[in-house]
XYZ file of C-alpha atoms in Angstrom:
685
model
C 15.054 197.581 -28.038
C 18.295 199.530 -28.787
C 19.999 200.255 -32.540
C 22.925 197.433 -32.487
C 20.275 195.204 -30.113
C 17.534 196.141 -33.575
C 19.611 196.547 -36.499
C 22.255 194.750 -36.088
C 21.039 192.207 -35.581
C 18.808 192.008 -37.636
C 22.220 192.498 -40.880
C 23.907 189.725 -38.462
C 21.056 187.352 -39.454
C 20.103 188.884 -43.348
C 23.904 187.730 -44.257
C 23.972 184.193 -41.553
C 20.907 183.134 -43.620
C 21.016 184.255 -46.744
C 24.490 182.152 -45.986
C 22.636 179.245 -45.603
C 22.696 179.116 -42.155
C 19.830 178.749 -40.176
C 19.246 181.219 -37.016
C 17.824 180.298 -33.532
C 17.536 183.439 -31.423
C 17.487 181.773 -28.019
C 15.096 184.975 -25.939
C 16.798 184.090 -23.021
C 14.032 185.066 -20.684
C 15.037 182.683 -16.936
C 17.989 185.106 -17.805
C 16.965 188.065 -17.332
C 15.536 187.065 -14.182
C 18.356 185.398 -12.334
C 20.151 188.780 -13.463
C 17.299 190.696 -12.031
C 15.646 192.703 -15.194
C 12.537 194.566 -13.677
C 13.094 193.064 -11.044
C 12.599 189.713 -12.518
C 9.441 188.893 -13.355
C 8.807 186.817 -15.759
C 5.360 187.667 -16.974
C 6.819 191.315 -17.211
C 10.486 190.194 -19.248
C 7.977 187.793 -21.290
C 5.978 191.383 -22.869
C 9.454 192.293 -23.973
C 10.464 189.493 -25.222
C 8.008 189.625 -27.419
C 8.296 193.656 -28.564
C 11.627 192.863 -29.400
C 10.132 190.123 -31.524
C 7.098 192.232 -33.447
C 10.587 194.532 -33.962
C 12.730 191.649 -35.980
C 9.583 190.462 -37.131
C 8.895 194.189 -39.203
C 11.729 194.167 -40.286
C 10.895 190.806 -42.110
C 12.294 188.528 -40.001
C 9.233 185.991 -40.248
C 9.156 185.121 -43.459
C 12.993 183.904 -43.400
C 12.277 180.005 -42.604
C 15.825 179.675 -41.222
C 14.802 181.827 -38.692
C 13.460 180.098 -35.564
C 12.833 182.441 -32.477
C 13.043 179.802 -28.929
C 12.060 181.107 -24.789
C 14.509 179.298 -22.996
C 12.310 178.810 -20.580
C 9.762 176.980 -23.386
C 13.115 174.818 -24.871
C 15.048 173.863 -21.189
C 11.172 172.892 -19.313
C 10.719 170.861 -22.431
C 14.045 169.075 -22.370
C 14.942 169.499 -18.975
C 16.269 166.288 -18.711
C 19.579 166.761 -21.536
C 19.651 170.892 -20.390
C 19.961 170.175 -16.615
C 22.445 167.334 -16.246
C 24.990 169.521 -18.897
C 24.127 172.347 -17.298
C 25.552 170.421 -13.611
C 28.115 168.951 -15.716
C 30.029 172.523 -16.165
C 29.287 173.443 -13.243
C 30.703 171.038 -12.170
C 34.221 171.682 -14.861
C 34.892 174.947 -14.360
C 36.143 176.489 -10.757
C 33.424 179.092 -9.580
C 37.497 181.618 -10.092
C 37.162 181.363 -13.449
C 33.649 181.543 -13.429
C 34.125 184.864 -11.791
C 36.059 186.130 -14.197
C 32.960 185.243 -16.854
C 30.622 188.222 -16.016
C 31.200 190.294 -18.447
C 28.385 188.305 -20.090
C 25.758 190.724 -17.855
C 27.329 193.839 -17.295
C 29.491 192.801 -14.300
C 32.695 191.898 -12.782
C 34.193 190.149 -11.142
C 34.342 191.873 -7.873
C 30.981 193.081 -7.982
C 28.607 191.603 -5.369
C 27.761 189.002 -7.058
C 24.614 186.785 -6.466
C 24.911 182.537 -6.522
C 22.078 183.571 -9.409
C 25.628 184.972 -11.472
C 27.496 181.745 -10.946
C 24.101 180.303 -12.437
C 24.073 181.899 -15.711
C 27.293 181.925 -16.820
C 26.773 177.401 -16.818
C 23.536 177.872 -18.427
C 24.934 180.254 -20.816
C 28.035 177.722 -21.641
C 25.341 175.072 -22.255
C 23.393 176.880 -23.893
C 24.746 176.375 -27.727
C 25.532 173.173 -26.821
C 21.863 172.288 -26.292
C 21.095 174.082 -29.440
C 24.351 171.781 -31.504
C 24.550 174.609 -32.414
C 28.081 174.817 -35.166
C 28.342 178.606 -34.271
C 27.414 181.263 -31.709
C 26.465 184.824 -32.879
C 26.987 187.128 -29.816
C 28.522 190.716 -29.079
C 32.456 191.220 -28.785
C 31.421 191.309 -24.727
C 30.149 187.509 -24.748
C 33.376 186.598 -25.568
C 35.068 184.488 -22.364
C 31.563 182.542 -22.396
C 31.495 180.988 -25.972
C 35.225 179.914 -24.763
C 34.239 178.815 -21.866
C 32.113 176.426 -24.711
C 35.153 175.443 -26.548
C 36.952 174.295 -23.489
C 34.089 172.330 -22.322
C 34.202 170.241 -25.303
C 37.588 169.897 -24.973
C 37.362 167.929 -21.655
C 34.924 166.783 -22.534
C 35.928 165.087 -26.039
C 33.672 166.528 -27.880
C 34.375 166.354 -31.742
C 33.071 169.999 -33.070
C 33.535 172.188 -30.879
C 31.324 176.174 -32.221
C 33.305 178.813 -34.136
C 32.693 181.831 -31.665
C 32.444 184.389 -34.446
C 31.580 188.238 -32.296
C 30.661 191.179 -33.456
C 31.075 194.706 -32.643
C 30.131 196.729 -29.567
C 28.307 199.310 -30.187
C 29.273 202.336 -27.731
C 26.858 204.904 -26.036
C 26.639 207.585 -27.728
C 28.121 210.199 -24.897
C 31.786 210.757 -23.910
C 33.271 207.867 -22.086
C 29.982 205.675 -22.968
C 32.108 202.200 -23.708
C 28.500 200.366 -25.160
C 24.576 201.558 -24.871
C 23.470 201.456 -21.480
C 19.148 200.820 -22.315
C 18.969 202.362 -18.030
C 20.090 205.455 -20.000
C 18.390 205.976 -22.601
C 21.174 209.370 -23.094
C 23.063 206.022 -23.821
C 21.201 204.839 -27.466
C 18.931 205.504 -29.847
C 16.348 203.241 -29.412
C 13.619 201.040 -32.498
C 10.763 203.299 -31.242
C 12.278 207.272 -30.879
C 10.519 209.612 -32.922
C 12.240 211.536 -35.781
C 12.574 214.300 -32.844
C 14.772 212.644 -30.436
C 17.107 210.872 -32.684
C 17.526 213.767 -34.254
C 19.263 215.850 -30.684
C 20.582 211.831 -29.411
C 22.575 213.369 -32.198
C 22.855 216.317 -32.955
C 23.416 217.499 -29.756
C 23.852 214.519 -27.449
C 26.680 212.779 -29.146
C 30.197 212.676 -28.520
C 31.455 214.405 -31.868
C 34.965 216.072 -32.096
C 36.023 217.068 -35.016
C 38.946 215.879 -37.649
C 39.280 212.994 -34.622
C 37.873 209.552 -36.028
C 39.372 207.378 -32.865
C 36.476 206.988 -30.385
C 33.746 208.915 -32.491
C 30.526 207.706 -31.527
C 28.767 209.291 -35.075
C 31.866 207.695 -37.067
C 31.325 204.128 -35.827
C 26.970 204.367 -36.826
C 28.213 205.619 -39.697
C 30.736 201.913 -40.144
C 28.640 199.362 -38.288
C 24.945 200.450 -38.886
C 24.803 202.764 -42.070
C 26.837 201.885 -44.630
C 26.493 198.018 -43.861
C 22.416 199.211 -44.110
C 22.846 201.391 -47.329
C 25.242 200.622 -48.942
C 26.467 204.143 -49.181
C 25.992 207.119 -46.861
C 25.474 210.073 -48.046
C 25.772 213.617 -47.231
C 23.803 216.510 -48.021
C 24.911 220.037 -47.557
C 24.769 223.777 -49.106
C 27.866 223.618 -52.854
C 29.412 226.670 -51.379
C 30.989 223.540 -48.862
C 31.408 220.736 -51.386
C 27.844 220.085 -52.013
C 26.542 216.630 -51.698
C 29.231 214.351 -51.314
C 28.017 210.078 -51.474
C 30.378 207.892 -49.851
C 30.861 203.602 -50.587
C 33.415 202.801 -47.959
C 34.185 204.000 -44.125
C 37.803 204.606 -44.838
C 37.097 207.892 -47.060
C 34.259 208.328 -44.555
C 37.434 208.753 -42.201
C 40.317 210.452 -44.375
C 37.903 213.040 -45.341
C 36.580 213.472 -41.379
C 40.432 213.376 -40.519
C 41.207 216.968 -43.084
C 37.878 218.152 -41.765
C 37.115 218.246 -45.492
C 33.936 216.457 -42.985
C 32.813 218.927 -40.577
C 31.037 217.114 -37.092
C 27.748 219.460 -37.974
C 27.182 217.614 -41.358
C 28.541 214.552 -40.273
C 25.456 214.135 -38.230
C 23.213 215.875 -39.841
C 23.293 212.910 -42.214
C 23.320 210.372 -39.560
C 20.327 211.979 -38.087
C 18.562 211.590 -41.977
C 20.240 208.168 -42.014
C 18.899 206.733 -39.620
C 15.560 208.056 -39.498
C 15.678 206.505 -42.642
C 15.134 203.178 -41.031
C 13.769 203.133 -38.142
C 10.404 204.495 -39.880
C 9.607 201.653 -40.909
C 9.679 200.282 -37.970
C 7.415 203.555 -36.609
C 4.558 202.742 -38.744
C 4.294 199.002 -37.525
C 3.882 199.747 -34.000
C 1.976 203.028 -35.051
C -0.617 200.684 -37.551
C -0.651 197.095 -36.535
C -3.223 196.753 -33.083
C -0.646 194.418 -31.954
C 2.241 195.979 -31.950
C 0.359 198.917 -31.191
C -0.730 197.017 -27.354
C 3.391 195.629 -26.920
C 4.717 198.958 -27.771
C 2.314 200.838 -24.861
C 3.004 197.335 -22.061
C 6.033 197.952 -22.709
C 6.415 201.473 -21.580
C 4.077 200.607 -18.708
C 6.382 198.089 -17.118
C 9.549 200.475 -18.280
C 8.103 202.827 -16.371
C 6.801 199.920 -13.431
C 10.700 199.496 -13.731
C 12.017 203.252 -13.211
C 9.899 203.776 -9.777
C 11.460 200.421 -7.750
C 14.742 197.752 -8.432
C 13.890 195.560 -4.942
C 13.625 191.810 -6.013
C 9.079 191.612 -5.574
C 8.431 189.152 -2.706
C 5.390 188.004 -4.060
C 6.868 184.240 -6.146
C 6.228 183.892 -9.652
C 3.158 182.134 -11.122
C 4.962 179.249 -11.725
C 6.625 178.767 -8.421
C 2.850 178.957 -6.130
C 2.372 175.389 -6.883
C 6.179 173.839 -5.399
C 5.986 176.590 -2.814
C 2.306 175.713 -1.463
C 1.789 173.098 0.895
C -1.569 173.396 2.800
C 0.591 173.357 7.050
C -1.310 174.830 10.079
C -2.082 178.559 11.307
C -0.629 179.785 14.125
C -0.529 178.818 17.019
C -1.314 180.881 19.185
C -3.399 180.694 22.515
C -2.226 177.001 21.845
C -3.699 174.336 23.711
C -2.184 170.255 22.876
C -4.098 166.965 23.073
C -2.390 163.680 24.975
C -2.280 162.810 21.856
C 0.295 165.987 20.677
C 2.344 166.462 23.465
C 3.084 162.239 22.697
C 4.471 162.911 19.025
C 5.784 165.767 19.823
C 7.786 164.006 22.555
C 9.141 161.358 19.730
C 9.814 163.767 17.220
C 10.906 166.098 19.682
C 13.534 163.055 20.989
C 15.333 163.134 17.683
C 16.624 166.206 17.473
C 19.634 168.263 19.127
C 18.056 171.430 18.392
C 14.505 172.181 17.086
C 13.995 175.387 15.290
C 11.501 176.120 16.551
C 9.587 174.036 19.149
C 6.270 175.649 19.058
C 5.962 175.058 15.228
C 6.368 172.178 15.208
C 3.780 171.793 18.542
C 1.406 173.758 16.296
C 2.187 171.358 13.458
C 1.952 168.515 14.618
C -1.635 169.572 16.964
C -3.386 170.562 13.523
C -1.352 168.107 11.147
C -2.277 164.641 11.110
C 0.444 163.589 8.427
C 3.564 166.676 8.382
C 5.821 165.919 5.545
C 8.890 165.929 6.868
C 12.292 165.717 4.302
C 15.659 163.645 5.100
C 18.158 163.411 2.317
C 21.437 161.604 1.503
C 24.509 161.499 -0.617
C 25.006 158.077 -2.302
C 29.509 158.163 -1.318
C 30.429 155.082 -0.817
C 29.694 152.691 2.389
C 27.259 153.330 4.696
C 28.955 154.113 8.568
C 26.287 153.435 11.967
C 24.937 156.805 11.776
C 24.151 157.309 8.791
C 22.442 153.238 9.097
C 20.787 152.988 12.728
C 20.451 156.698 13.758
C 18.869 156.693 10.283
C 16.794 153.161 10.836
C 15.642 154.588 14.558
C 14.669 158.156 13.194
C 12.551 157.317 10.211
C 11.335 155.166 13.006
C 10.050 156.971 15.204
C 8.807 159.958 12.415
C 6.591 157.268 11.522
C 5.580 156.521 14.382
C 4.442 159.900 15.164
C 1.916 160.564 12.265
C 4.675 161.397 9.315
C 5.002 161.246 6.382
C 8.560 160.426 5.600
C 10.358 161.673 2.176
C 13.820 159.752 1.737
C 15.091 161.628 -1.360
C 18.529 160.436 -2.821
C 20.925 163.122 -3.847
C 21.936 161.191 -6.889
C 22.886 164.477 -8.837
C 24.179 166.379 -4.990
C 26.589 163.584 -4.532
C 27.771 163.993 -8.831
C 27.752 168.763 -7.905
C 29.497 167.619 -4.430
C 31.966 165.207 -7.320
C 31.822 161.882 -5.512
C 33.554 159.101 -6.825
C 34.992 161.095 -9.391
C 31.218 162.714 -10.224
C 30.796 158.651 -11.811
C 26.221 158.673 -11.624
C 26.073 154.535 -12.268
C 28.720 154.482 -9.511
C 26.984 156.978 -7.230
C 23.169 154.543 -8.034
C 24.987 151.558 -7.442
C 25.613 152.988 -3.951
C 21.684 154.653 -3.248
C 20.126 150.796 -3.961
C 23.254 149.728 -0.905
C 21.958 152.144 0.788
C 18.464 151.406 0.381
C 19.266 147.256 0.759
C 21.087 148.019 4.062
C 17.804 150.777 5.776
C 15.709 147.939 4.556
C 17.279 145.156 6.222
C 18.583 147.368 9.132
C 15.042 147.086 10.085
C 13.643 150.631 8.836
C 9.459 150.897 8.449
C 8.202 151.213 5.258
C 4.737 152.261 6.180
C 4.712 155.323 5.909
C 8.105 156.020 3.733
C 9.312 156.673 0.077
C 12.552 156.842 -1.363
C 12.436 159.750 -4.557
C 16.385 159.511 -6.484
C 16.632 163.111 -7.414
C 17.450 162.755 -11.078
C 14.415 161.688 -11.733
C 12.050 163.657 -9.114
C 13.893 166.797 -10.445
C 13.239 165.665 -14.308
C 9.348 164.851 -14.412
C 9.016 168.244 -12.851
C 12.182 170.636 -13.599
C 9.098 173.088 -14.921
C 8.377 173.145 -10.997
C 12.142 172.737 -9.747
C 14.588 175.353 -11.605
C 12.403 178.327 -11.882
C 12.815 177.964 -7.070
C 15.735 177.220 -7.847
C 17.275 180.445 -9.591
C 14.561 182.508 -7.376
C 16.419 181.302 -4.490
C 19.684 181.521 -6.452
C 19.034 185.493 -7.195
C 17.604 186.526 -4.282
C 21.466 185.268 -1.796
C 24.675 186.398 -2.659
C 27.535 184.510 -3.128
C 29.346 185.132 0.477
C 25.788 183.482 2.361
C 25.733 180.687 -0.350
C 30.026 180.481 0.304
C 28.278 179.750 3.915
C 27.148 176.415 3.627
C 29.555 175.280 2.705
C 29.589 173.207 5.209
C 27.192 170.867 3.829
C 29.325 169.612 1.633
C 32.477 169.283 3.670
C 33.649 171.869 2.340
C 34.662 174.892 4.459
C 34.444 178.502 2.454
C 38.538 179.311 2.788
C 39.045 175.885 -0.362
C 39.417 176.090 -3.848
C 35.030 175.801 -4.867
C 33.672 174.576 -8.341
C 31.135 176.848 -9.583
C 28.366 173.978 -9.248
C 29.009 174.004 -5.144
C 27.472 176.730 -5.353
C 24.792 176.157 -7.272
C 23.889 172.900 -5.130
C 23.229 175.190 -1.905
C 20.633 176.555 -3.673
C 19.344 173.349 -4.901
C 19.149 172.001 -1.066
C 17.336 175.006 0.011
C 14.473 173.656 -2.808
C 14.144 170.464 -2.036
C 12.192 171.515 1.231
C 10.179 173.117 -1.577
C 9.758 171.337 -3.599
C 9.255 167.800 -1.737
C 6.723 170.320 0.731
C 8.093 169.448 4.091
C 7.073 170.614 7.331
C 10.442 169.179 8.946
C 13.301 169.257 7.231
C 15.569 166.097 9.124
C 18.806 165.694 8.974
C 22.097 166.436 10.673
C 23.483 169.683 12.650
C 26.031 169.708 9.458
C 23.210 170.657 7.557
C 22.055 173.199 9.904
C 22.504 176.502 7.677
C 21.014 175.374 4.338
C 17.911 174.901 6.023
C 18.177 177.909 7.380
C 18.611 179.476 4.221
C 15.395 178.121 3.952
C 13.699 180.656 6.465
C 15.468 182.917 5.347
C 13.948 182.274 1.901
C 10.593 182.170 3.365
C 10.988 185.661 4.425
C 12.074 187.536 1.971
C 8.832 185.471 -0.288
C 6.683 186.655 3.099
C 6.077 183.028 3.339
C 4.127 182.467 6.499
C 4.527 178.912 7.020
C 8.894 178.392 6.775
C 9.685 174.421 6.902
C 10.763 173.037 10.695
C 14.264 172.126 11.134
C 14.912 169.409 13.273
C 18.618 168.763 12.958
C 20.435 165.394 15.287
C 23.801 164.921 16.729
C 26.496 164.805 14.610
C 28.656 161.042 16.029
C 32.348 162.118 15.912
C 34.517 159.262 14.284
C 36.534 156.619 16.944
C 40.140 157.860 17.065
C 40.949 160.797 19.014
C 40.150 164.280 18.078
C 37.734 162.934 15.039
C 34.984 165.699 15.158
C 33.968 163.139 12.462
C 33.777 159.964 11.022
C 35.264 159.706 7.910
C 34.331 157.211 4.696
C 38.472 157.364 3.431
C 39.405 156.413 7.414
C 37.995 153.223 7.408
C 39.231 153.076 10.920
C 37.585 156.086 12.374
C 33.884 155.153 12.394
C 31.345 150.961 12.226
C 30.356 150.556 9.586
C 27.435 148.687 8.604
C 27.991 146.039 7.261
C 31.105 145.244 9.919
C 32.191 142.359 10.859
C 31.855 141.115 14.610
C 35.291 141.093 14.512
C 35.611 144.251 12.791
C 33.778 145.657 15.044
C 35.592 144.642 17.872
C 38.517 145.672 17.088
C 37.743 148.717 16.128
C 35.715 149.848 19.183
C 39.156 148.408 21.337
C 41.007 150.939 20.039
C 39.122 154.036 19.858
C 39.382 156.822 22.212
C 38.320 156.474 25.262
C 39.936 158.181 27.873
C 38.770 157.266 31.790
C 36.274 158.821 33.477
C 36.132 161.322 30.414
C 32.333 162.094 29.323
C 33.037 164.707 27.379
C 34.380 164.020 23.812
C 34.401 160.707 24.809
C 33.264 158.514 21.360
C 32.936 154.860 22.480
C 30.171 157.415 25.459
C 28.742 158.281 22.743
C 27.943 155.772 20.966
C 25.624 154.025 23.648
C 23.796 157.822 24.143
C 22.586 158.296 20.406
C 22.982 154.942 18.658
C 22.351 152.035 21.706
C 20.111 153.731 23.601
C 17.695 154.744 21.395
C 16.854 151.306 19.647
C 17.135 149.597 22.767
C 15.902 151.673 25.253
C 18.427 150.440 27.918
C 22.566 148.979 27.910
C 23.921 145.821 28.894
C 27.597 145.710 31.328
C 28.891 143.241 32.514
C 30.699 144.128 35.557
C 32.570 142.310 38.552
C 30.860 139.306 37.204
C 27.557 140.318 37.446
C 24.940 142.412 35.506
C 23.478 146.539 35.443
C 20.737 148.178 33.696
C 21.066 151.362 32.141
C 18.321 153.284 31.263
C 19.741 156.600 31.059
C 22.704 157.869 30.019
C 22.247 160.198 32.864
C 22.856 157.494 35.472
C 25.933 155.512 32.942
C 28.493 158.433 32.825
C 27.849 159.033 36.713
C 29.331 155.435 36.826
C 31.989 156.477 34.468
C 32.759 159.334 35.136
C 33.003 158.484 39.551
C 35.529 155.573 38.118
C 32.415 152.271 38.940
C 32.193 151.750 34.872
C 35.506 151.306 33.798
C 36.645 152.395 29.976
C 36.920 148.087 29.420
C 34.066 147.289 30.790
C 31.529 150.345 28.620
C 33.658 149.130 25.118
C 32.771 145.277 25.847
C 29.188 146.105 26.518
C 28.785 148.503 23.391
C 30.936 145.244 20.903
C 27.971 143.552 21.852
C 25.108 146.385 21.248
C 26.938 146.754 17.560
C 26.539 143.406 16.778
C 23.314 142.548 17.525
C 22.174 145.665 15.707
C 24.525 145.080 13.218
C 23.948 141.346 12.762
C 20.727 141.284 10.800
C 21.699 143.214 7.769
C 25.192 141.073 7.818
C 22.838 138.334 6.646
C 20.812 140.028 4.808
C 24.534 141.110 2.789
C 25.550 137.385 3.009
C 22.100 135.949 2.185
C 20.373 137.518 -0.503
C 22.192 137.980 -3.375
C 21.253 141.514 -5.253
C 22.296 142.785 -1.717
C 25.415 140.631 -1.393
C 26.214 141.979 -5.726
C 26.078 145.880 -4.115
C 28.361 145.324 -1.789
C 30.880 143.398 -4.240
C 30.228 146.911 -5.755
C 30.072 149.291 -3.805
C 33.727 148.218 -2.138
C 35.775 148.347 -5.123
C 34.565 152.352 -5.372
C 37.626 154.673 -4.828
C 36.165 156.812 -1.789
C 37.928 160.434 -1.132
C 35.581 162.119 1.766
């Protein structure tokens, strides 16, 4: 701890308590992890935190009734259901560019190579004063941007009492050109445990102190902001022939004497060294005589020596994350011989994915683990189109038939982060219930399927979840996270909010939090699933999640790469009536004799055949039953199957699929009420 962190904080806290304030000192251990201090090692960071507390307590701060030391990790874990929604809301309301302007709070600039954790850090620090119900933010001038962000957030959310910002002066480093002290450069500062000789050496031999120059004079700053506030006076001892001893009671007189030459730089330095040593001696004595303090100082010295040897992020996860990362996965697939049953399971599961990373890992998993865990998830955000409905029912039923346990993640907090339905969590939850109702009516086998609300699961196990999110965030730079924007339907070039940096880190964490062996999501989610596999490489975790990515159905109209809820003509919705289905398919893009890019043929291939195992078409008054897509494609390309006959057969098949869902939403009062609410919600994406 350097002298500004120590003595200035001690003086500030004493002044505040003497004025009747209650002071909460936030030991920001999780923040140090995100800023990669001490390699992000929480155990080492906690040792430093205890050492800092010991220094403050040696100054009598522990006897103050109105001073409370709070570990950020403990407090946030205890009240995570209050804290994290606040952080996410701040992230949603602020652009990435605005958050980057707060980088000086961590000693960075917005042009630095930043990690995703630096973005999360700012959003969390903005939440802290509100979470702590602070009336005053008493921090350094370098923290002003994030404190102003908190006040702006209060304006935006119409919170009555904004935190007052009380920013103290930032002491510069001792050497020329150093605008602030730096704990990584011992010469730049006096430290609270420096011995007398070290203080003398730094002040008398190293400190920048030009004769007769007050501005930018490091020694004069120390006198102004430490010595005078501590003693209420500053005494210079010197020989009578140089003017004799003189005691100053205000800085103006010191500055005037120094500027005129009546106070020499050597005398200033000698007096400053003596005053600093007088202040620091009780702390030195405490760390020599108090056994706990002695032990802490030894641990700190060991930690700092280790830190000097390496700046690499440790590969091993912290103990807090071990349980979240632990999965009872099978061992290596080397020399694997699959049984008939395992082969059967593999063929079923593999048929779901347009891509599988990696197939040998999937074979090994299905051969050795009786009930693999499969993760699927969705943002509740408006009406459900047929790809979300029919394809998910088909895929989930295949997975459970192959022995998998399927965890369906209702990503309500993620929909809020992505500003779906205006970020209104109540509406998002209504849509989540509506989705569940459709899948159950659509024939999803409930055996081995569990629906999990993200907000509830994360709130109940936040001590496992958030350290994982923070670790993923600090190990990935912004450029890597921005490449995952596709998972939210965003591009890298869009104006993004800070929430859209937090989102991929959370989605990556979901996979480990849910102990998933298989990620069964669409091809549009591939980048974040690959991020999870890369994270396994980073922490040397052997068992990576297998990525099983299903095909993304295009929109029905020409040139639409994907369905859009904001354009009803682009998709069939699960509760569309027969006339709506007929009208949409009749208008659908379906060029004669062209298979590639034909959305009607894609519907047949990915919806009809997997559900019915056949496709029945009336041709010239007769019936032809296809059992493979290759035969359908061949007949269509040759002209034996016309687009008119294709569309009629597709309309009929889709209506058969959808009828049970329509019936359910007509006869079930709960379902009917949910659909009426969902139809009123305005969907923008």
